[in-house]
CSV table of C-alpha atoms in Angstrom, one decimal:
chain,number,residue,atom,x,y,z
O,1,UNK,CA,-149.9,156.6,116.0
O,2,UNK,CA,-149.0,155.2,112.7
O,3,UNK,CA,-148.7,151.4,112.5
O,4,UNK,CA,-147.7,149.1,109.7
O,5,UNK,CA,-148.4,145.4,109.1
O,6,UNK,CA,-145.2,143.3,108.5
O,7,UNK,CA,-145.7,139.8,107.1
O,8,UNK,CA,-143.2,137.3,108.6
O,9,UNK,CA,-141.2,135.2,106.1
O,10,UNK,CA,-143.0,132.1,104.8
O,11,UNK,CA,-141.5,128.7,104.9
O,12,UNK,CA,-142.2,127.7,101.3
O,13,UNK,CA,-142.0,124.4,99.6
O,14,UNK,CA,-139.0,123.6,97.6
O,15,UNK,CA,-139.3,125.3,94.3
O,16,UNK,CA,-139.1,123.1,91.3
O,17,UNK,CA,-136.7,123.5,88.3
O,18,UNK,CA,-137.4,122.3,84.8
O,19,UNK,CA,-136.7,118.6,84.4
O,20,UNK,CA,-134.2,117.2,82.0
O,21,UNK,CA,-136.9,115.4,80.0
O,22,UNK,CA,-134.4,113.1,78.2
O,23,UNK,CA,-132.8,112.0,81.5
O,24,UNK,CA,-136.3,111.2,82.8
O,25,UNK,CA,-136.8,109.1,79.6
O,26,UNK,CA,-133.5,107.3,80.0
O,27,UNK,CA,-134.3,106.4,83.6
O,28,UNK,CA,-137.4,104.6,82.2
O,29,UNK,CA,-135.4,102.9,79.5
O,30,UNK,CA,-132.9,101.6,82.0
O,31,UNK,CA,-135.8,100.4,84.3
O,32,UNK,CA,-137.4,98.5,81.5
O,33,UNK,CA,-134.1,96.9,80.6
O,34,UNK,CA,-133.7,95.8,84.3
O,35,UNK,CA,-137.0,94.0,84.1
O,36,UNK,CA,-136.0,92.3,80.8
O,37,UNK,CA,-132.6,91.4,82.4
O,38,UNK,CA,-134.2,89.7,85.4
O,39,UNK,CA,-136.6,87.8,83.2
O,40,UNK,CA,-133.7,86.5,81.1
O,41,UNK,CA,-131.7,85.8,84.2
O,42,UNK,CA,-134.2,83.1,85.2
O,43,UNK,CA,-133.1,81.0,82.2
O,44,UNK,CA,-129.3,81.5,82.6
O,45,UNK,CA,-127.0,78.9,84.0
O,46,UNK,CA,-124.4,81.4,85.0
O,47,UNK,CA,-123.4,85.0,84.3
O,48,UNK,CA,-121.5,83.8,81.3
O,49,UNK,CA,-124.6,82.8,79.3
O,50,UNK,CA,-127.0,85.4,80.5
O,51,UNK,CA,-128.9,87.4,77.8
O,52,UNK,CA,-128.8,91.2,78.3
O,53,UNK,CA,-125.6,90.2,80.0
O,54,UNK,CA,-124.7,93.5,81.7
O,55,UNK,CA,-128.2,94.6,82.7
O,56,UNK,CA,-127.1,94.7,86.3
O,57,UNK,CA,-125.1,97.9,85.4
O,58,UNK,CA,-128.4,99.8,85.3
O,59,UNK,CA,-128.1,100.2,89.1
O,60,UNK,CA,-124.8,102.0,88.6
O,61,UNK,CA,-126.5,104.2,85.9
O,62,UNK,CA,-129.3,105.0,88.3
O,63,UNK,CA,-126.7,106.1,91.0
O,64,UNK,CA,-124.9,108.4,88.5
O,65,UNK,CA,-128.2,109.8,87.3
O,66,UNK,CA,-129.3,110.4,90.9
O,67,UNK,CA,-126.1,112.3,91.7
O,68,UNK,CA,-126.5,114.5,88.7
O,69,UNK,CA,-130.1,115.3,89.4
O,70,UNK,CA,-129.5,115.9,93.1
O,71,UNK,CA,-126.7,118.3,92.3
O,72,UNK,CA,-128.8,120.1,89.7
O,73,UNK,CA,-131.9,120.3,92.0
O,74,UNK,CA,-130.3,121.2,95.3
O,75,UNK,CA,-126.8,122.6,95.0
O,76,UNK,CA,-127.8,126.2,94.7
O,77,UNK,CA,-130.6,126.1,97.3
O,78,UNK,CA,-128.7,125.6,100.5
O,79,UNK,CA,-128.9,129.3,101.4
O,80,UNK,CA,-132.6,128.8,102.0
O,81,UNK,CA,-132.9,125.0,102.3
O,82,UNK,CA,-132.6,123.3,105.6
O,83,UNK,CA,-131.4,119.8,106.2
O,84,UNK,CA,-134.8,119.0,107.7
O,85,UNK,CA,-136.6,120.1,104.5
O,86,UNK,CA,-134.1,118.3,102.3
O,87,UNK,CA,-134.6,115.0,104.1
O,88,UNK,CA,-138.4,115.6,104.1
O,89,UNK,CA,-138.3,116.1,100.4
O,90,UNK,CA,-136.2,113.0,99.7
O,91,UNK,CA,-138.4,110.8,102.0
O,92,UNK,CA,-141.5,112.0,100.4
O,93,UNK,CA,-140.1,111.2,97.0
O,94,UNK,CA,-138.8,107.8,97.8
O,95,UNK,CA,-140.4,106.3,100.8
O,96,UNK,CA,-144.0,105.8,99.7
O,97,UNK,CA,-143.0,103.3,97.0
O,98,UNK,CA,-140.5,101.6,99.3
O,99,UNK,CA,-143.5,100.8,101.6
O,100,UNK,CA,-145.7,99.7,98.7
O,101,UNK,CA,-142.8,97.6,97.2
O,102,UNK,CA,-142.6,95.7,100.5
O,103,UNK,CA,-146.3,95.2,100.6
O,104,UNK,CA,-146.3,93.8,97.0
O,105,UNK,CA,-143.4,91.6,98.0
O,106,UNK,CA,-145.3,90.2,101.0
O,107,UNK,CA,-148.4,89.6,98.9
O,108,UNK,CA,-146.5,87.7,96.3
O,109,UNK,CA,-144.2,85.7,98.7
O,110,UNK,CA,-146.2,82.5,99.1
O,111,UNK,CA,-146.8,82.3,95.4
O,112,UNK,CA,-143.0,81.8,94.9
O,113,UNK,CA,-142.9,78.4,96.6
O,114,UNK,CA,-140.9,76.3,94.1
O,115,UNK,CA,-137.9,73.9,93.8
O,116,UNK,CA,-135.7,77.0,94.0
O,117,UNK,CA,-137.2,78.1,97.3
O,118,UNK,CA,-138.8,74.9,98.7
O,119,UNK,CA,-139.2,76.1,102.3
O,120,UNK,CA,-141.3,79.2,101.6
O,121,UNK,CA,-144.5,77.4,102.6
O,122,UNK,CA,-143.0,76.7,106.0
O,123,UNK,CA,-142.4,80.4,106.8
O,124,UNK,CA,-145.0,81.6,109.3
O,125,UNK,CA,-147.1,84.6,108.4
O,126,UNK,CA,-146.0,86.5,111.4
O,127,UNK,CA,-142.4,86.3,110.3
O,128,UNK,CA,-143.3,87.5,106.7
O,129,UNK,CA,-145.1,90.4,108.2
O,130,UNK,CA,-142.2,91.3,110.5
O,131,UNK,CA,-139.8,91.2,107.5
O,132,UNK,CA,-142.2,93.5,105.7
O,133,UNK,CA,-142.5,95.9,108.6
O,134,UNK,CA,-138.7,96.1,108.8
O,135,UNK,CA,-138.6,96.6,105.0
O,136,UNK,CA,-140.7,99.7,105.4
O,137,UNK,CA,-137.8,101.3,107.1
O,138,UNK,CA,-135.2,100.0,104.5
O,139,UNK,CA,-133.1,98.8,107.4
O,140,UNK,CA,-131.4,95.5,106.4
O,141,UNK,CA,-132.9,92.4,108.1
O,142,UNK,CA,-130.6,90.2,110.1
O,143,UNK,CA,-129.8,86.7,108.7
O,144,UNK,CA,-132.1,85.2,111.3
O,145,UNK,CA,-135.0,86.7,109.3
O,146,UNK,CA,-133.7,85.5,105.9
O,147,UNK,CA,-137.0,83.9,104.9
O,148,UNK,CA,-135.9,83.2,101.4
O,149,UNK,CA,-132.4,81.8,101.8
O,150,UNK,CA,-130.5,84.2,99.5
O,151,UNK,CA,-129.1,86.3,102.3
O,152,UNK,CA,-130.7,89.4,100.9
O,153,UNK,CA,-131.1,92.6,102.9
O,154,UNK,CA,-134.7,92.6,101.9
O,155,UNK,CA,-135.9,89.1,101.2
O,156,UNK,CA,-139.4,90.2,100.1
O,157,UNK,CA,-138.1,92.7,97.5
O,158,UNK,CA,-134.5,92.3,96.6
O,159,UNK,CA,-133.9,95.7,94.9
O,160,UNK,CA,-134.5,97.4,98.2
O,161,UNK,CA,-130.7,97.1,98.7
O,162,UNK,CA,-130.0,99.8,96.1
O,163,UNK,CA,-132.5,102.2,97.8
O,164,UNK,CA,-130.7,101.6,101.1
O,165,UNK,CA,-127.5,102.8,99.5
O,166,UNK,CA,-129.4,105.7,97.7
O,167,UNK,CA,-130.4,107.0,101.1
O,168,UNK,CA,-126.8,106.7,102.4
O,169,UNK,CA,-125.7,108.7,99.3
O,170,UNK,CA,-128.3,111.4,100.0
O,171,UNK,CA,-127.2,111.6,103.7
O,172,UNK,CA,-123.5,111.9,102.7
O,173,UNK,CA,-124.4,114.6,100.2
O,174,UNK,CA,-126.5,116.7,102.6
O,175,UNK,CA,-124.1,116.4,105.6
O,176,UNK,CA,-120.9,117.0,103.8
O,177,UNK,CA,-120.4,116.5,100.1
O,178,UNK,CA,-122.5,119.5,99.1
O,179,UNK,CA,-119.9,121.7,100.9
O,180,UNK,CA,-116.9,120.3,99.0
O,181,UNK,CA,-115.3,122.4,96.4
O,182,UNK,CA,-115.2,121.1,92.9
O,183,UNK,CA,-111.5,120.3,93.3
O,184,UNK,CA,-112.1,118.3,96.5
O,185,UNK,CA,-115.1,116.6,94.9
O,186,UNK,CA,-112.9,115.6,91.9
O,187,UNK,CA,-110.4,114.0,94.3
O,188,UNK,CA,-113.1,112.0,96.0
O,189,UNK,CA,-114.5,110.9,92.6
O,190,UNK,CA,-111.0,109.9,91.4
O,191,UNK,CA,-110.4,107.8,94.5
O,192,UNK,CA,-113.8,106.2,94.3
O,193,UNK,CA,-113.3,105.5,90.6
O,194,UNK,CA,-110.0,103.8,91.3
O,195,UNK,CA,-111.7,101.7,94.0
O,196,UNK,CA,-114.4,100.7,91.6
O,197,UNK,CA,-111.9,99.6,88.9
O,198,UNK,CA,-109.9,97.6,91.5
O,199,UNK,CA,-113.1,95.9,92.8
O,200,UNK,CA,-114.2,95.0,89.3
O,201,UNK,CA,-111.0,93.6,87.9
O,202,UNK,CA,-110.1,91.6,91.0
O,203,UNK,CA,-113.7,90.3,91.6
O,204,UNK,CA,-113.8,86.5,91.7
O,205,UNK,CA,-116.9,86.6,89.5
O,206,UNK,CA,-115.4,89.2,87.0
O,207,UNK,CA,-118.1,91.8,87.5
O,208,UNK,CA,-119.5,94.3,90.0
O,209,UNK,CA,-122.6,92.3,90.8
O,210,UNK,CA,-123.5,92.4,94.5
O,211,UNK,CA,-124.3,94.7,97.3
O,212,UNK,CA,-127.5,93.2,98.6
O,213,UNK,CA,-126.3,91.2,101.6
O,214,UNK,CA,-125.4,92.4,105.1
O,215,UNK,CA,-121.9,91.1,105.3
O,216,UNK,CA,-118.5,92.7,104.8
O,217,UNK,CA,-117.7,91.7,101.2
O,218,UNK,CA,-121.2,92.6,100.0
O,219,UNK,CA,-121.2,95.9,101.9
O,220,UNK,CA,-117.9,96.7,100.2
O,221,UNK,CA,-119.5,96.1,96.8
O,222,UNK,CA,-122.5,98.1,97.7
O,223,UNK,CA,-120.6,101.2,98.9
O,224,UNK,CA,-118.1,101.0,96.0
O,225,UNK,CA,-120.9,100.8,93.4
O,226,UNK,CA,-122.6,103.8,95.0
O,227,UNK,CA,-119.8,106.1,95.8
O,228,UNK,CA,-118.2,106.6,92.3
O,229,UNK,CA,-121.3,107.0,90.2
O,230,UNK,CA,-123.3,109.1,92.7
O,231,UNK,CA,-120.5,111.6,93.3
O,232,UNK,CA,-119.4,111.6,89.7
O,233,UNK,CA,-122.9,112.5,88.7
O,234,UNK,CA,-122.8,115.3,91.3
O,235,UNK,CA,-119.5,116.6,89.9
O,236,UNK,CA,-120.9,116.4,86.4
O,237,UNK,CA,-123.9,118.5,87.3
O,238,UNK,CA,-121.5,121.2,88.6
O,239,UNK,CA,-118.8,121.4,85.9
O,240,UNK,CA,-120.3,120.0,82.6
O,241,UNK,CA,-120.7,122.5,79.8
O,242,UNK,CA,-123.7,121.2,78.0
O,243,UNK,CA,-123.8,121.2,74.3
O,244,UNK,CA,-126.5,120.9,71.7
O,245,UNK,CA,-127.0,117.3,70.7
O,246,UNK,CA,-129.7,116.5,68.1
O,247,UNK,CA,-131.8,113.3,68.6
O,248,UNK,CA,-130.1,112.9,72.0
O,249,UNK,CA,-132.8,110.6,73.4
O,250,UNK,CA,-132.5,108.2,70.5
O,251,UNK,CA,-128.7,108.0,70.6
O,252,UNK,CA,-128.6,107.8,74.4
O,253,UNK,CA,-131.2,105.1,74.5
O,254,UNK,CA,-129.3,103.1,71.9
O,255,UNK,CA,-125.9,103.6,73.7
O,256,UNK,CA,-127.4,102.6,77.1
O,257,UNK,CA,-129.1,99.5,75.6
O,258,UNK,CA,-125.9,98.5,73.9
O,259,UNK,CA,-123.9,98.8,77.1
O,260,UNK,CA,-126.4,96.8,79.2
O,261,UNK,CA,-127.0,94.1,76.5
O,262,UNK,CA,-123.4,93.7,75.5
O,263,UNK,CA,-122.3,90.0,75.7
O,264,UNK,CA,-120.0,88.8,78.5
O,265,UNK,CA,-116.4,89.9,77.9
O,266,UNK,CA,-113.4,87.5,78.3
O,267,UNK,CA,-115.2,84.3,79.3
O,268,UNK,CA,-114.4,82.1,82.2
O,269,UNK,CA,-110.7,82.1,81.5
O,270,UNK,CA,-110.3,85.9,81.7
O,271,UNK,CA,-112.7,87.2,84.2
O,272,UNK,CA,-110.8,90.4,84.8
O,273,UNK,CA,-111.7,91.5,81.2
O,274,UNK,CA,-115.3,91.6,82.0
O,275,UNK,CA,-114.5,93.5,85.2
O,276,UNK,CA,-112.7,96.0,83.2
O,277,UNK,CA,-115.7,96.4,80.9
O,278,UNK,CA,-118.0,96.9,83.9
O,279,UNK,CA,-115.8,99.5,85.5
O,280,UNK,CA,-115.1,101.5,82.3
O,281,UNK,CA,-118.7,101.5,81.4
O,282,UNK,CA,-119.5,103.1,84.8
O,283,UNK,CA,-116.5,105.4,84.8
O,284,UNK,CA,-116.6,106.6,81.2
O,285,UNK,CA,-119.7,105.6,79.3
O,286,UNK,CA,-122.4,106.4,81.8
O,287,UNK,CA,-121.2,110.0,82.4
O,288,UNK,CA,-121.1,110.4,78.6
O,289,UNK,CA,-124.7,109.1,78.3
O,290,UNK,CA,-125.9,111.5,81.0
O,291,UNK,CA,-124.0,114.5,79.4
O,292,UNK,CA,-125.4,113.7,76.0
O,293,UNK,CA,-128.9,113.4,77.4
O,294,UNK,CA,-128.7,116.6,79.4
O,295,UNK,CA,-127.4,118.3,76.2
O,296,UNK,CA,-130.4,117.4,74.1
O,297,UNK,CA,-133.9,118.6,73.8
O,298,UNK,CA,-137.2,116.7,73.4
O,299,UNK,CA,-138.9,117.9,70.2
O,300,UNK,CA,-142.6,117.4,69.7
O,301,UNK,CA,-145.5,116.6,72.0
O,302,UNK,CA,-145.3,112.8,71.4
O,303,UNK,CA,-141.7,112.5,72.3
O,304,UNK,CA,-142.2,114.7,75.3
O,305,UNK,CA,-145.1,112.6,76.6
O,306,UNK,CA,-143.2,109.4,76.0
O,307,UNK,CA,-140.2,110.6,78.0
O,308,UNK,CA,-142.5,111.9,80.7
O,309,UNK,CA,-144.3,108.5,80.9
O,310,UNK,CA,-141.0,106.6,81.0
O,311,UNK,CA,-139.7,108.8,83.7
O,312,UNK,CA,-142.9,108.6,85.8
O,313,UNK,CA,-143.0,104.8,85.8
O,314,UNK,CA,-139.2,104.2,86.2
O,315,UNK,CA,-139.1,104.2,90.0
O,316,UNK,CA,-142.4,102.3,90.5
O,317,UNK,CA,-141.4,99.6,88.0
O,318,UNK,CA,-138.0,99.2,89.6
O,319,UNK,CA,-139.2,98.9,93.1
O,320,UNK,CA,-142.3,96.7,92.4
O,321,UNK,CA,-141.2,94.3,89.6
O,322,UNK,CA,-139.0,91.9,91.5
O,323,UNK,CA,-141.7,90.1,93.4
O,324,UNK,CA,-143.1,89.1,90.0
O,325,UNK,CA,-139.6,88.1,88.9
O,326,UNK,CA,-139.4,85.8,92.0
O,327,UNK,CA,-142.7,84.1,90.9
O,328,UNK,CA,-141.5,83.8,87.3
O,329,UNK,CA,-138.1,82.4,88.4
O,330,UNK,CA,-139.7,79.9,90.6
O,331,UNK,CA,-142.0,78.8,87.7
O,332,UNK,CA,-139.0,78.4,85.5
O,333,UNK,CA,-137.1,76.3,88.1
O,334,UNK,CA,-140.2,74.0,88.4
O,335,UNK,CA,-140.9,73.5,84.7
O,336,UNK,CA,-137.4,73.9,83.2
O,337,UNK,CA,-138.9,75.8,80.3
O,338,UNK,CA,-136.4,77.3,77.8
O,339,UNK,CA,-136.7,81.0,77.1
O,340,UNK,CA,-138.2,80.7,73.6
O,341,UNK,CA,-140.9,78.3,74.8
O,342,UNK,CA,-141.6,80.4,77.8
O,343,UNK,CA,-141.8,83.6,75.7
O,344,UNK,CA,-145.5,84.1,76.1
O,345,UNK,CA,-145.3,83.9,79.9
O,346,UNK,CA,-142.2,86.1,79.8
O,347,UNK,CA,-143.9,88.8,77.8
O,348,UNK,CA,-147.0,88.5,80.1
O,349,UNK,CA,-144.8,89.0,83.1
O,350,UNK,CA,-143.1,92.0,81.5
O,351,UNK,CA,-146.5,93.5,80.7
O,352,UNK,CA,-147.7,92.8,84.2
O,353,UNK,CA,-144.7,94.5,85.7
O,354,UNK,CA,-145.4,97.6,83.6
O,355,UNK,CA,-149.1,97.6,84.4
O,356,UNK,CA,-148.5,97.1,88.1
O,357,UNK,CA,-146.0,100.0,88.1
O,358,UNK,CA,-148.5,102.3,86.3
O,359,UNK,CA,-151.3,101.4,88.7
O,360,UNK,CA,-149.1,102.0,91.7
O,361,UNK,CA,-148.0,105.4,90.3
O,362,UNK,CA,-151.5,106.6,89.6
O,363,UNK,CA,-153.5,105.1,92.4
O,364,UNK,CA,-151.0,105.4,95.2
O,365,UNK,CA,-147.6,107.1,94.6
O,366,UNK,CA,-148.7,110.4,93.1
O,367,UNK,CA,-151.7,110.9,95.4
O,368,UNK,CA,-149.7,110.0,98.5
O,369,UNK,CA,-146.8,112.2,97.6
O,370,UNK,CA,-149.2,115.1,96.9
O,371,UNK,CA,-150.8,114.7,100.3
O,372,UNK,CA,-147.4,114.4,102.0
O,373,UNK,CA,-146.1,117.5,100.3
O,374,UNK,CA,-149.2,119.5,101.3
O,375,UNK,CA,-148.9,118.2,104.8
O,376,UNK,CA,-145.2,118.5,105.5
O,377,UNK,CA,-143.7,120.9,102.9
O,378,UNK,CA,-146.6,123.4,102.3
O,379,UNK,CA,-145.9,127.0,103.1
O,380,UNK,CA,-146.9,128.2,106.5
O,381,UNK,CA,-149.4,131.1,106.3
O,382,UNK,CA,-147.9,134.5,107.0
O,383,UNK,CA,-148.5,135.9,110.4
O,384,UNK,CA,-149.2,139.6,110.7
O,385,UNK,CA,-147.8,141.5,113.6
O,386,UNK,CA,-148.5,145.1,114.5
O,387,UNK,CA,-145.3,147.2,114.7
O,388,UNK,CA,-145.2,150.7,116.2
O,389,UNK,CA,-143.0,153.6,114.9
O,390,UNK,CA,-139.8,152.5,116.8
O,391,UNK,CA,-140.0,148.9,115.5
O,392,UNK,CA,-140.7,150.2,112.0
O,393,UNK,CA,-137.8,152.6,111.9
O,394,UNK,CA,-135.6,152.1,108.8
O,395,UNK,CA,-138.4,150.3,106.9
O,396,UNK,CA,-139.5,151.8,103.6
O,397,UNK,CA,-142.2,154.4,104.1
């Protein structure tokens, strides 16, 4: 009796597509500008006199970039991709550094005791460890566990709030938005854009700053800041006809830096003008930057390696730098040192943030993600089954 061996289908890992190298680099540029923004923020008396005044908009740029990359990476894979594997892939990409960021935050916490946070030394260690453990999940902590006093979702590592909304965006994409037609997605983007403009121009602070607290006004800010850029990025990945833009990384980096460093618009008497600047930057300029970046090519090994490096450290630097910023801000509040006099310490803190991010990347993030991918996304070995003539009927001979 003739028999044949039929290999059962394998469950393979998610295949990779070529990266947009320039977008990787721009993510790193934005992350470095965020660090510089937070360092300068320690010396500002208000948002009106802050250097790198609009550095907070980097978060909105990250959301838009994320939507674009998610659409590019996953939109055409759902015939083979399961929800389970999508969420596995996103957790493996994001969660290891979330955990380490909280560990770094807990390790730095008691060094932040200062006139700005005078009660840190009174916080019991068990409570700090509890906040850290909750932070591992990215679930917001209740106000009863606000061990800093700023009413942050994650008092040990403030930027965790944006990862909280990043996860929500990923869930919305996987459960529904990926199924929307381009027309329906465009309607959603238009409505979200209108909500963003309204939020910005009516804001009592004249900007889109916020989203990190677990109360209704802050949650509104967080959802509004996430919805437009993420889904605009998704729509852009679907409909944009890419061009050929020479020197795209240079021009995009300069444009992004200009938007984030632009001085406050309108002043205290016309707060709505700065809100309009914020919203138009997110609605119009950031999609332009992403389109230009996606339309360019990295030429030469040095430029390619530079973009790769910036892209690789962008997430680690974003999620680990803020505990160092807390320490720096507390030091400034204690010594009242002007920025120019503090410049050596400022530059040292900036370098420490970059060095910490690189160490986390190489010693922890990359090895852990490799192990997690091999453990949870590796292909299952094919199982051979013996099939007789009746079972094999219709199969190629």
